[in-house]
Amino acid sequence: MNSSVKAFMFDVYGTLFDVHSVKEKCDELYPGKGEEISFLWRQKQLEYAFLRQMMGRYDTFINITRDSLKYALNTFKLEYSKENEQSLMAAYKNLSYYPEVENVLTQLRHKKLAVFSNGSRDMLETLIHNSGLSSLFDEMISVDDVKQYKPTPASYGYALHILGLEREEVLFLSSNGWDIAGAKNFGFKTAWINRNNLPMEELSLEPDRVYPDINGIVEWR
Amino acid sequence: MNSSVKAFMFDVYGTLFDVHSVKEKCDELYPGKGEEISFLWRQKQLEYAFLRQMMGRYDTFINITRDSLKYALNTFKLEYSKENEQSLMAAYKNLSYYPEVENVLTQLRHKKLAVFSNGSRDMLETLIHNSGLSSLFDEMISVDDVKQYKPTPASYGYALHILGLEREEVLFLSSNGWDIAGAKNFGFKTAWINRNNLPMEELSLEPDRVYPDINGIVEWR
């Protein structure tokens, strides 16, 4: 349908990869608490990235992920140990991709394919390598290269620079409504992968398309 | 103790004023749902301010507060109506101040006293006026004057400009850990009013003091 799209750029955590196994690991280490720990952990992980961006105090996502885990465990008065931290951080490097991902990516191979994440380069490369999908991507782009977190225009601008295209030639996909809003604000074409049937974010920046999983994007090939 | 402090500057919502009555109003309009609505509402209110800051799409806190309410109601599949919106927004203008506030402010009257909030000027002035405390404050400062939200350095910098002092002559107080981190990052002296006994934010910016309520700050007079 949309031959004007020359690149598909994917967010990673929650979009291509299911972070459910992080929750399972939390529950294994802190029985019965997995759901609430992983929920608060994720919320503070985003919040710390946003706060550091606004304060001009960039730190890597791997450090932020550790800091937010610590906060979450403190909130529930649970013991923080180096072993548990390492075990939980390791879970982030061995996530499963969603079932439709490999098939969809294979169908889009004639276009440029990229991942673009707030994750640190080491987290990202290890994950993609471990998944066996790395040969399908032309670019693995981390905000860590410019130390500007999504959803700043500077972060999407850096990704565009790496792709070497025009804004409107890029279809950006994310399961995070805030990320889709940021990409739309920057000028990318956007598709919100609404895997959890959430309401639209009230930011006056509607995505071009909404799909329940990434199968829908083959109409842009 | 600390005669070098020439101004006390207070955050407003949750620091001087108890937002509990907003929760009560939520519960009145949506019985049994007040707690979860008001929690998500607050979370999205902050998130939308942060996201708009990062995207360079400033909107007033009053509009953001409306947008985040809408999102919260959509999440719980509850009906959004103009009447309910107005009733909930009105609750923000008639909050009670915490019991110790008037006495503490009166003891600090020989120094400069100011409020500094992400709230829009109209929200802020109406609230302070309705509370009867307005004669105690030398300045009511809203980020809306510069359209830069806390915790950006630009927002605290504007407040400092209004006070006409040096950074280290200002003691900033907030119940929000992220706000205290931002103020510390900027260079203010900081006291975190930890009313809810929360863990310290893991942002490598510790406050100078932590108090359970604002009574403790009289040691800085």
Tab-separated table of C-alpha atoms in Angstrom, chain B residues 89-206:
chain	number	residue	atom	x	y	z
B	89	MET	CA	-11.506	20.376	38.667
B	90	ALA	CA	-13.290	22.581	41.202
B	91	ALA	CA	-12.065	20.301	44.011
B	92	TYR	CA	-8.492	21.366	43.103
B	93	LYS	CA	-9.365	24.960	43.908
B	94	ASN	CA	-10.652	24.294	47.404
B	95	LEU	CA	-8.093	22.090	49.090
B	96	SER	CA	-7.352	22.185	52.819
B	97	TYR	CA	-3.849	23.057	53.962
B	98	TYR	CA	-2.138	20.684	56.361
B	99	PRO	CA	-2.778	21.458	60.055
B	100	GLU	CA	0.718	22.791	60.883
B	101	VAL	CA	1.019	25.065	57.839
B	102	GLU	CA	-0.384	28.350	59.143
B	103	ASN	CA	1.572	28.237	62.401
B	104	VAL	CA	4.863	27.420	60.686
B	105	LEU	CA	4.455	30.110	58.018
B	106	THR	CA	3.673	32.683	60.696
B	107	GLN	CA	6.946	31.834	62.484
B	108	LEU	CA	8.900	32.401	59.260
B	109	ARG	CA	7.364	35.758	58.333
B	110	HIS	CA	10.650	37.657	58.828
B	111	LYS	CA	12.065	35.833	55.764
B	112	LYS	CA	10.764	35.877	52.203
B	113	LEU	CA	7.997	33.309	51.673
B	114	ALA	CA	6.928	32.026	48.271
B	115	VAL	CA	4.997	29.233	46.602
B	116	PHE	CA	6.336	27.723	43.389
B	117	SER	CA	4.204	25.271	41.469
B	118	ASN	CA	3.686	23.487	38.166
B	119	GLY	CA	0.075	24.604	38.552
B	120	SER	CA	-1.272	27.238	36.188
B	121	ARG	CA	-1.443	30.752	37.606
B	122	ASP	CA	-5.260	30.724	37.724
B	123	MET	CA	-5.387	27.364	39.602
B	124	LEU	CA	-2.721	28.537	42.011
B	125	GLU	CA	-4.045	32.009	42.778
B	126	THR	CA	-7.585	30.752	43.295
B	127	LEU	CA	-6.401	28.028	45.673
B	128	ILE	CA	-4.173	30.301	47.771
B	129	HIS	CA	-6.806	33.017	47.833
B	130	ASN	CA	-9.566	30.579	48.897
B	131	SER	CA	-7.336	29.169	51.645
B	132	GLY	CA	-6.977	32.545	53.351
B	133	LEU	CA	-3.178	32.223	53.400
B	134	SER	CA	-2.401	34.692	50.625
B	135	SER	CA	-1.296	37.512	52.914
B	136	LEU	CA	1.510	35.262	54.241
B	137	PHE	CA	3.230	34.917	50.856
B	138	ASP	CA	5.485	37.465	49.201
B	139	GLU	CA	5.401	35.663	45.862
B	140	MET	CA	3.165	33.190	44.050
B	141	ILE	CA	5.251	31.742	41.238
B	142	SER	CA	3.841	29.544	38.486
B	143	VAL	CA	5.914	27.737	35.852
B	144	ASP	CA	3.260	28.955	33.429
B	145	ASP	CA	5.010	32.340	33.333
B	146	VAL	CA	7.971	30.727	31.496
B	147	LYS	CA	6.294	27.557	30.194
B	148	GLN	CA	9.019	25.321	31.591
B	149	TYR	CA	7.918	22.587	33.971
B	150	LYS	CA	9.710	21.490	37.082
B	151	PRO	CA	12.170	19.694	37.300
B	152	THR	CA	13.935	21.571	34.463
B	153	PRO	CA	16.712	23.913	35.624
B	154	ALA	CA	14.972	26.665	33.606
B	155	SER	CA	11.899	26.471	35.846
B	156	TYR	CA	13.822	26.794	39.131
B	157	GLY	CA	15.958	29.465	37.502
B	158	TYR	CA	12.879	31.529	36.782
B	159	ALA	CA	11.710	31.228	40.386
B	160	LEU	CA	15.136	32.335	41.573
B	161	HIS	CA	14.975	35.338	39.264
B	162	ILE	CA	11.649	36.368	40.825
B	163	LEU	CA	13.103	36.008	44.331
B	164	GLY	CA	16.146	38.074	43.364
B	165	LEU	CA	18.510	36.002	45.528
B	166	GLU	CA	21.404	33.578	45.157
B	167	ARG	CA	20.620	29.868	44.798
B	168	GLU	CA	22.092	28.862	48.148
B	169	GLU	CA	19.988	31.510	49.927
B	170	VAL	CA	16.805	29.626	49.050
B	171	LEU	CA	15.395	26.658	50.964
B	172	PHE	CA	12.999	24.790	48.702
B	173	LEU	CA	10.425	22.413	50.188
B	174	SER	CA	8.384	19.760	48.461
B	175	SER	CA	6.708	16.470	49.287
B	176	ASN	CA	7.612	15.240	45.789
B	177	GLY	CA	10.949	13.466	45.698
B	178	TRP	CA	11.427	14.279	41.991
B	179	ASP	CA	10.838	17.991	42.688
B	180	ILE	CA	13.397	17.994	45.483
B	181	ALA	CA	15.883	16.239	43.196
B	182	GLY	CA	15.311	18.920	40.547
B	183	ALA	CA	15.763	21.749	43.047
B	184	LYS	CA	18.933	20.174	44.439
B	185	ASN	CA	20.239	19.672	40.892
B	186	PHE	CA	19.647	23.394	40.294
B	187	GLY	CA	21.486	24.411	43.446
B	188	PHE	CA	18.829	25.278	46.020
B	189	LYS	CA	19.000	24.098	49.574
B	190	THR	CA	16.318	21.420	49.871
B	191	ALA	CA	14.078	19.830	52.467
B	192	TRP	CA	11.981	16.855	51.457
B	193	ILE	CA	8.640	16.812	53.281
B	194	ASN	CA	8.116	13.067	53.326
B	195	ARG	CA	4.508	12.999	54.511
B	196	ASN	CA	3.850	9.459	53.258
B	197	ASN	CA	7.023	7.817	54.529
B	198	LEU	CA	8.199	6.920	51.030
B	199	PRO	CA	11.652	5.648	50.105
B	200	MET	CA	14.189	8.169	48.801
B	201	GLU	CA	14.232	8.555	45.012
B	202	GLU	CA	17.253	6.813	43.475
B	203	LEU	CA	18.493	9.828	41.508
B	204	SER	CA	21.841	10.457	43.252
B	205	LEU	CA	20.586	13.835	44.513
B	206	GLU	CA	19.956	13.646	48.240
